[in-house]
Amino acid sequence: MVKKIAVLTSGGDAPGMNACIRAVIRAGLQLGLEMYVVYEGYKGLVEGKIEKVDRNFVSDIINRGGTILKSARLREFKEESVRQIAVNQLKKHGIDGLICIGGDGTYLGAKKLTEMGINTVGLPGTIDNDIASTDFSIGFDTCLNTIVECVDKIRDTTASHQRCTFIEVMGNRCGDLALFSGVAEGVEMIITPDHPIPVDEVIETIKRMNKGKKKHTLIIVSEKIFPNIYEFANRVTRETGIETRADVLGHLQRGGSPSAQDRILATRLGVEAVELLTNGETGICCGIVNNKIVHYDIYEALELPRDKHIDLLNIIDLVNK
Ligand code: F6P
């Protein structure tokens, strides 16, 4: 049975990671285990940035955004020789279990460590919600609420000036942040990798909308769709005669105090991960499906198709047009 567990955060930070770290440490200590943290994700693991902690280490962090453990991305972790250094670092401390909070890349790293003799569990921590094995990842709900708050403000000025505004949101290659915020805001168009709209159609729709009583248009777009959203907004102004602006929300989307939903999800998942390790499970990842905590083998999880939320896409056509 595992006796010493460490936890790390990897990839882009997400609100709720701290709540998850807290749950892992507290649950582990409560079960009589020795608990450790690793700073700076897999990079810090390779560099030996490991520390033994007590319950006070995680006091007053449940409400804090970001990750107190810092995060990093380490491409070289794909190389077995680099991972071997990480394994040696863990062994030096006698750590036999590792909980890795992050996205798909983090999961893969965890699985590879399992194959090298370390017991691991992956937990979904990313604002992007791009992990197929969970309905929601830690950080998505907070980020969604941040976007909605921003778009509410952008709506005021867009309406006052009777403009068209494109709002570009994060998500990497996943459109969930755009889709969910677009539905929450009732915007005129939502453009995502799963719901692309040809440029000509975008321009024609803006023209048509402007002929109605309502003279302003809000459009939410996933990042990485337009190479330069500002240039595209200028083109729309030229081709429609309607003053058009673009706002890229950027990294403010990743910060802030986690929502109650994210704190609760993070806490449930953190406790589950510790229990799984103490029950002898390894190489798996946890998620929430239909409000139940579930777990999958990491390789299986990485093969699952992502939910494209057809139900929500249908809503846009019925309600927002
Ligand atoms: O994965 C989270 C995320 O915020 C993506 O939405 C975004 O594409 C990327 O990270 C940005 O990464 P960085 O902070 O390294 O620029």
CSV table of C-alpha atoms and ligand atoms in Angstrom, one decimal:
chain,number,residue,atom,x,y,z
A,1,MET,CA,0.0,0.0,0.0
A,2,VAL,CA,1.2,3.5,-0.8
A,3,LYS,CA,2.6,5.3,2.3
A,4,LYS,CA,4.0,8.6,0.8
A,5,ILE,CA,2.0,10.6,-1.8
A,6,ALA,CA,3.1,13.8,-3.6
A,7,VAL,CA,0.9,16.2,-5.6
A,8,LEU,CA,1.9,18.5,-8.5
A,9,THR,CA,0.2,20.9,-10.9
A,10,SER,CA,1.2,21.0,-14.5
A,11,GLY,CA,0.2,22.8,-17.7
A,12,GLY,CA,-1.8,26.0,-17.7
A,13,ASP,CA,-3.0,27.0,-14.2
A,14,ALA,CA,-6.7,26.9,-13.4
A,15,PRO,CA,-8.8,28.3,-10.6
A,16,GLY,CA,-9.6,25.5,-8.1
A,17,MET,CA,-6.1,23.8,-8.4
A,18,ASN,CA,-5.4,25.1,-4.9
A,19,ALA,CA,-8.6,23.6,-3.5
A,20,CYS,CA,-7.6,20.3,-5.1
A,21,ILE,CA,-4.1,20.4,-3.6
A,22,ARG,CA,-5.7,21.1,-0.2
A,23,ALA,CA,-8.1,18.2,-0.5
A,24,VAL,CA,-5.3,15.8,-1.5
A,25,ILE,CA,-3.0,16.8,1.4
A,26,ARG,CA,-5.7,16.9,4.0
A,27,ALA,CA,-7.2,13.5,3.0
A,28,GLY,CA,-3.8,11.9,2.8
A,29,LEU,CA,-2.8,13.1,6.3
A,30,GLN,CA,-6.1,12.0,7.7
A,31,LEU,CA,-5.5,8.5,6.3
A,32,GLY,CA,-2.2,8.4,8.0
A,33,LEU,CA,0.1,9.0,5.0
A,34,GLU,CA,3.1,11.2,4.6
A,35,MET,CA,2.3,14.0,2.2
A,36,TYR,CA,4.6,15.9,-0.2
A,37,VAL,CA,4.3,18.6,-2.8
A,38,VAL,CA,6.3,19.1,-6.0
A,39,TYR,CA,6.8,22.6,-7.2
A,40,GLU,CA,6.7,23.6,-10.9
A,41,GLY,CA,5.1,20.5,-12.3
A,42,TYR,CA,7.2,17.8,-14.1
A,43,LYS,CA,10.0,20.4,-14.5
A,44,GLY,CA,10.2,20.8,-10.7
A,45,LEU,CA,10.0,17.1,-10.3
A,46,VAL,CA,13.0,16.5,-12.5
A,47,GLU,CA,14.8,19.2,-10.6
A,48,GLY,CA,13.9,17.7,-7.3
A,49,LYS,CA,11.7,20.5,-6.0
A,50,ILE,CA,9.9,18.3,-3.5
A,51,GLU,CA,8.8,19.2,0.0
A,52,LYS,CA,7.1,17.3,2.8
A,53,VAL,CA,4.1,19.2,4.1
A,54,ASP,CA,1.7,19.3,7.0
A,55,ARG,CA,-2.0,20.3,7.2
A,56,ASN,CA,-1.2,24.0,7.8
A,57,PHE,CA,0.6,24.2,4.5
A,58,VAL,CA,-2.8,24.2,2.8
A,59,SER,CA,-4.7,26.5,5.1
A,60,ASP,CA,-6.5,29.4,3.5
A,61,ILE,CA,-5.8,28.4,0.0
A,62,ILE,CA,-9.3,26.9,-0.9
A,63,ASN,CA,-10.4,30.4,-2.2
A,64,ARG,CA,-7.2,31.3,-4.0
A,65,GLY,CA,-6.7,31.3,-7.8
A,66,GLY,CA,-3.7,30.0,-9.6
A,67,THR,CA,-1.6,27.3,-8.0
A,68,ILE,CA,0.6,27.7,-4.9
A,69,LEU,CA,2.8,24.9,-6.3
A,70,LYS,CA,3.4,26.9,-9.5
A,71,SER,CA,3.1,25.3,-12.9
A,72,ALA,CA,5.2,24.6,-15.9
A,73,ARG,CA,5.2,22.8,-19.3
A,74,LEU,CA,8.1,20.5,-19.9
A,75,ARG,CA,8.3,19.1,-23.5
A,76,GLU,CA,11.3,17.0,-22.6
A,77,PHE,CA,9.2,14.9,-20.3
A,78,LYS,CA,8.3,12.8,-23.3
A,79,GLU,CA,11.9,11.4,-23.2
A,80,GLU,CA,12.3,8.3,-21.0
A,81,SER,CA,15.7,9.5,-19.8
A,82,VAL,CA,14.2,12.7,-18.4
A,83,ARG,CA,11.4,10.8,-16.8
A,84,GLN,CA,13.9,8.4,-15.2
A,85,ILE,CA,15.4,11.4,-13.4
A,86,ALA,CA,11.9,12.2,-12.1
A,87,VAL,CA,11.5,8.7,-10.9
A,88,ASN,CA,14.8,8.8,-9.1
A,89,GLN,CA,13.8,12.0,-7.4
A,90,LEU,CA,10.6,10.4,-6.1
A,91,LYS,CA,12.5,7.3,-4.9
A,92,LYS,CA,15.0,9.5,-3.1
A,93,HIS,CA,12.1,10.6,-0.8
A,94,GLY,CA,10.5,7.1,-0.8
A,95,ILE,CA,7.4,8.6,-2.5
A,96,ASP,CA,5.4,5.8,-4.1
A,97,GLY,CA,2.3,7.7,-5.2
A,98,LEU,CA,1.9,10.8,-7.3
A,99,ILE,CA,-1.2,12.9,-8.1
A,100,CYS,CA,-0.9,15.0,-11.2
A,101,ILE,CA,-3.4,17.9,-11.7
A,102,GLY,CA,-3.5,19.2,-15.3
A,103,GLY,CA,-4.7,18.4,-18.8
A,104,ASP,CA,-4.1,15.6,-21.4
A,105,GLY,CA,-0.4,16.2,-21.5
A,106,THR,CA,-0.2,15.9,-17.7
A,107,TYR,CA,-2.2,12.6,-17.9
A,108,LEU,CA,0.2,11.1,-20.4
A,109,GLY,CA,3.2,12.0,-18.3
A,110,ALA,CA,1.5,10.4,-15.3
A,111,LYS,CA,0.8,7.2,-17.2
A,112,LYS,CA,4.4,7.0,-18.4
A,113,LEU,CA,5.5,7.3,-14.8
A,114,THR,CA,3.2,4.4,-13.9
A,115,GLU,CA,5.0,2.3,-16.4
A,116,MET,CA,8.2,3.1,-14.6
A,117,GLY,CA,6.9,1.9,-11.3
A,118,ILE,CA,5.3,5.0,-9.7
A,119,ASN,CA,1.6,4.8,-8.7
A,120,THR,CA,-0.2,7.8,-10.3
A,121,VAL,CA,-3.6,9.4,-10.6
A,122,GLY,CA,-4.4,12.2,-13.0
A,123,LEU,CA,-7.0,14.9,-12.1
A,124,PRO,CA,-8.5,17.3,-14.7
A,125,GLY,CA,-7.3,20.8,-14.0
A,126,THR,CA,-7.7,23.2,-17.0
A,127,ILE,CA,-10.0,26.1,-17.9
A,128,ASP,CA,-10.3,24.6,-21.4
A,129,ASN,CA,-12.7,21.7,-20.5
A,130,ASP,CA,-11.0,19.7,-23.3
A,131,ILE,CA,-10.7,16.4,-21.3
A,132,ALA,CA,-13.1,13.9,-22.7
A,133,SER,CA,-13.2,11.7,-19.6
A,134,THR,CA,-15.0,14.3,-17.5
A,135,ASP,CA,-18.0,16.5,-18.0
A,136,PHE,CA,-16.2,19.4,-16.4
A,137,SER,CA,-12.6,20.1,-15.5
A,138,ILE,CA,-11.4,22.1,-12.5
A,139,GLY,CA,-11.3,25.8,-13.5
A,140,PHE,CA,-13.8,25.7,-16.3
A,141,ASP,CA,-16.8,27.0,-14.3
A,142,THR,CA,-14.8,29.9,-12.8
A,143,CYS,CA,-13.4,30.9,-16.2
A,144,LEU,CA,-16.8,30.7,-17.8
A,145,ASN,CA,-18.2,33.1,-15.1
A,146,THR,CA,-15.2,35.4,-15.7
A,147,ILE,CA,-16.0,35.5,-19.4
A,148,VAL,CA,-19.7,36.2,-18.8
A,149,GLU,CA,-18.7,39.1,-16.5
A,150,CYS,CA,-16.5,40.5,-19.2
A,151,VAL,CA,-19.0,40.1,-22.0
A,152,ASP,CA,-21.7,41.8,-19.8
A,153,LYS,CA,-19.4,44.9,-19.7
A,154,ILE,CA,-18.5,44.7,-23.4
A,155,ARG,CA,-22.2,44.5,-24.2
A,156,ASP,CA,-22.8,47.9,-22.5
A,157,THR,CA,-20.4,49.7,-24.7
A,158,THR,CA,-21.1,47.8,-27.9
A,159,ALA,CA,-24.8,48.6,-27.5
A,160,SER,CA,-24.1,52.3,-26.7
A,161,HIS,CA,-22.0,52.7,-29.9
A,162,GLN,CA,-24.2,50.4,-32.0
A,163,ARG,CA,-21.2,48.4,-33.0
A,164,CYS,CA,-20.3,44.8,-33.7
A,165,THR,CA,-17.8,43.3,-31.3
A,166,PHE,CA,-15.9,40.0,-31.6
A,167,ILE,CA,-14.8,38.6,-28.3
A,168,GLU,CA,-12.0,36.0,-28.5
A,169,VAL,CA,-11.9,33.5,-25.6
A,170,MET,CA,-9.4,30.8,-24.7
A,171,GLY,CA,-10.0,27.0,-25.0
A,172,ASN,CA,-6.9,25.9,-26.9
A,173,ARG,CA,-8.6,23.7,-29.7
A,174,CYS,CA,-11.8,23.2,-27.6
A,175,GLY,CA,-14.8,25.4,-28.1
A,176,ASP,CA,-16.5,24.8,-24.8
A,177,LEU,CA,-15.7,28.2,-23.2
A,178,ALA,CA,-17.0,30.0,-26.3
A,179,LEU,CA,-20.1,27.8,-26.6
A,180,PHE,CA,-21.1,27.9,-23.0
A,181,SER,CA,-20.4,31.6,-22.6
A,182,GLY,CA,-22.2,32.3,-25.9
A,183,VAL,CA,-25.3,30.5,-24.7
A,184,ALA,CA,-25.1,32.3,-21.3
A,185,GLU,CA,-24.8,35.7,-23.1
A,186,GLY,CA,-27.3,34.9,-25.9
A,187,VAL,CA,-24.8,36.4,-28.4
A,188,GLU,CA,-25.7,36.6,-32.1
A,189,MET,CA,-22.9,34.2,-33.3
A,190,ILE,CA,-20.7,31.6,-31.7
A,191,ILE,CA,-17.7,30.5,-33.7
A,192,THR,CA,-15.8,27.4,-32.4
A,193,PRO,CA,-13.7,24.6,-33.9
A,194,ASP,CA,-16.9,22.4,-33.7
A,195,HIS,CA,-19.1,25.2,-35.0
A,196,PRO,CA,-17.2,27.0,-37.7
A,197,ILE,CA,-18.9,29.7,-39.7
A,198,PRO,CA,-17.5,30.6,-43.1
A,199,VAL,CA,-16.2,34.2,-43.3
A,200,ASP,CA,-18.7,35.3,-46.0
A,201,GLU,CA,-21.6,34.0,-43.8
A,202,VAL,CA,-20.3,35.9,-40.8
A,203,ILE,CA,-20.2,39.1,-42.8
A,204,GLU,CA,-23.6,38.6,-44.4
A,205,THR,CA,-25.2,37.8,-41.0
A,206,ILE,CA,-23.7,41.0,-39.5
A,207,LYS,CA,-25.2,43.1,-42.4
A,208,ARG,CA,-28.6,41.4,-42.0
A,209,MET,CA,-28.7,41.9,-38.3
A,210,ASN,CA,-27.9,45.5,-38.6
A,211,LYS,CA,-30.9,46.1,-40.9
A,212,GLY,CA,-33.2,45.1,-37.9
A,213,LYS,CA,-34.2,47.2,-34.9
A,214,LYS,CA,-31.2,46.1,-32.9
A,215,LYS,CA,-28.1,47.8,-34.1
A,216,HIS,CA,-25.4,46.0,-32.2
A,217,THR,CA,-24.0,42.5,-32.5
A,218,LEU,CA,-21.9,40.4,-30.2
A,219,ILE,CA,-19.9,37.5,-31.5
A,220,ILE,CA,-17.9,35.0,-29.3
A,221,VAL,CA,-15.0,33.3,-31.1
A,222,SER,CA,-12.7,30.6,-29.9
A,223,GLU,CA,-9.0,31.4,-30.0
A,224,LYS,CA,-6.9,30.0,-32.9
A,225,ILE,CA,-9.8,30.4,-35.4
A,226,PHE,CA,-8.8,33.8,-36.8
A,227,PRO,CA,-5.0,34.3,-37.2
A,228,ASN,CA,-5.6,37.9,-36.2
A,229,ILE,CA,-9.0,38.9,-34.9
A,230,TYR,CA,-8.2,42.6,-34.9
A,231,GLU,CA,-7.4,42.5,-38.6
A,232,PHE,CA,-10.6,40.5,-39.2
A,233,ALA,CA,-12.6,43.1,-37.3
A,234,ASN,CA,-11.2,45.8,-39.6
A,235,ARG,CA,-12.2,43.8,-42.6
A,236,VAL,CA,-15.7,43.5,-41.3
A,237,THR,CA,-15.8,47.3,-40.8
A,238,ARG,CA,-14.6,47.8,-44.4
A,239,GLU,CA,-17.0,45.3,-45.9
A,240,THR,CA,-20.1,46.1,-43.9
A,241,GLY,CA,-19.8,49.8,-43.1
A,242,ILE,CA,-20.6,48.8,-39.5
A,243,GLU,CA,-18.0,49.9,-36.9
A,244,THR,CA,-16.5,46.7,-35.6
A,245,ARG,CA,-14.1,46.0,-32.8
A,246,ALA,CA,-12.3,43.0,-31.4
A,247,ASP,CA,-11.4,42.2,-27.8
A,248,VAL,CA,-9.1,39.3,-26.8
A,249,LEU,CA,-9.8,38.4,-23.2
A,250,GLY,CA,-6.5,36.7,-22.8
A,251,HIS,CA,-5.0,35.5,-19.5
A,252,LEU,CA,-7.4,37.3,-17.2
A,253,GLN,CA,-9.6,34.3,-18.0
A,254,ARG,CA,-7.3,32.0,-16.1
A,255,GLY,CA,-7.1,34.0,-12.9
A,256,GLY,CA,-9.4,34.8,-10.0
A,257,SER,CA,-10.9,33.1,-7.0
A,258,PRO,CA,-12.5,29.8,-7.9
A,259,SER,CA,-16.3,29.5,-8.0
A,260,ALA,CA,-18.1,27.4,-5.4
A,261,GLN,CA,-18.6,24.7,-8.1
A,262,ASP,CA,-14.9,24.5,-8.9
A,263,ARG,CA,-14.0,24.3,-5.2
A,264,ILE,CA,-16.4,21.5,-4.6
A,265,LEU,CA,-15.4,19.6,-7.7
A,266,ALA,CA,-11.7,20.0,-6.8
A,267,THR,CA,-12.3,18.8,-3.3
A,268,ARG,CA,-14.3,15.7,-4.5
A,269,LEU,CA,-11.6,14.8,-7.0
A,270,GLY,CA,-8.7,15.4,-4.7
A,271,VAL,CA,-10.2,13.0,-2.0
A,272,GLU,CA,-11.0,10.4,-4.7
A,273,ALA,CA,-7.4,10.4,-6.0
A,274,VAL,CA,-6.0,9.7,-2.6
A,275,GLU,CA,-8.5,6.9,-1.9
A,276,LEU,CA,-7.8,5.3,-5.3
A,277,LEU,CA,-4.0,5.3,-4.6
A,278,THR,CA,-4.5,3.8,-1.1
A,279,ASN,CA,-6.8,1.1,-2.7
A,280,GLY,CA,-3.9,0.1,-5.0
A,281,GLU,CA,-5.2,1.7,-8.2
A,282,THR,CA,-2.7,3.4,-10.6
A,283,GLY,CA,-2.4,4.8,-14.1
A,284,ILE,CA,-5.9,6.2,-13.9
A,285,CYS,CA,-7.6,9.5,-14.1
A,286,CYS,CA,-10.7,10.8,-12.4
A,287,GLY,CA,-13.5,12.9,-13.6
A,288,ILE,CA,-17.1,13.8,-13.0
A,289,VAL,CA,-19.8,12.3,-15.3
A,290,ASN,CA,-23.5,13.0,-14.5
A,291,ASN,CA,-22.4,14.4,-11.2
A,292,LYS,CA,-20.8,11.1,-10.2
A,293,ILE,CA,-17.0,10.8,-9.7
A,294,VAL,CA,-15.7,8.2,-12.2
A,295,HIS,CA,-12.3,6.9,-13.2
A,296,TYR,CA,-10.7,5.5,-16.3
A,297,ASP,CA,-7.4,4.0,-17.4
A,298,ILE,CA,-5.5,7.0,-18.7
A,299,TYR,CA,-4.9,5.5,-22.2
A,300,GLU,CA,-8.6,4.7,-22.5
A,301,ALA,CA,-9.5,8.2,-21.3
A,302,LEU,CA,-7.2,9.8,-23.9
A,303,GLU,CA,-9.0,7.9,-26.7
A,304,LEU,CA,-12.5,8.9,-25.7
A,305,PRO,CA,-14.3,11.3,-28.1
A,306,ARG,CA,-15.1,14.7,-26.7
A,307,ASP,CA,-18.7,15.7,-26.2
A,308,LYS,CA,-19.5,18.3,-28.9
A,309,HIS,CA,-22.6,19.5,-27.0
A,310,ILE,CA,-24.9,19.2,-30.0
A,311,ASP,CA,-27.8,20.1,-27.6
A,312,LEU,CA,-26.3,23.5,-26.9
A,313,LEU,CA,-25.4,24.1,-30.6
A,314,ASN,CA,-29.1,23.5,-31.4
A,315,ILE,CA,-30.1,26.0,-28.8
A,316,ILE,CA,-28.1,28.7,-30.5
A,317,ASP,CA,-30.0,28.2,-33.8
A,318,LEU,CA,-33.3,28.4,-32.0
A,319,VAL,CA,-32.7,31.2,-29.6
A,320,ASN,CA,-29.8,33.4,-30.6
A,321,LYS,CA,-30.4,34.0,-34.3
B,1,F6P,O1,-4.6,25.4,-21.6
B,1,F6P,C1,-5.0,26.5,-21.0
B,1,F6P,C2,-4.6,27.7,-21.9
B,1,F6P,O2,-5.0,28.9,-21.1
B,1,F6P,C3,-5.3,27.7,-23.2
B,1,F6P,O3,-6.6,28.1,-23.2
B,1,F6P,C4,-4.4,28.6,-24.0
B,1,F6P,O4,-4.4,28.4,-25.4
B,1,F6P,C5,-3.0,28.4,-23.4
B,1,F6P,O5,-3.3,27.8,-22.1
B,1,F6P,C6,-2.2,29.6,-23.2
B,1,F6P,O6,-1.0,29.2,-22.7
B,1,F6P,P1,0.2,30.2,-22.2
B,1,F6P,O7,-0.3,30.8,-20.9
B,1,F6P,O8,1.4,29.4,-22.1
B,1,F6P,O9,0.3,31.3,-23.2
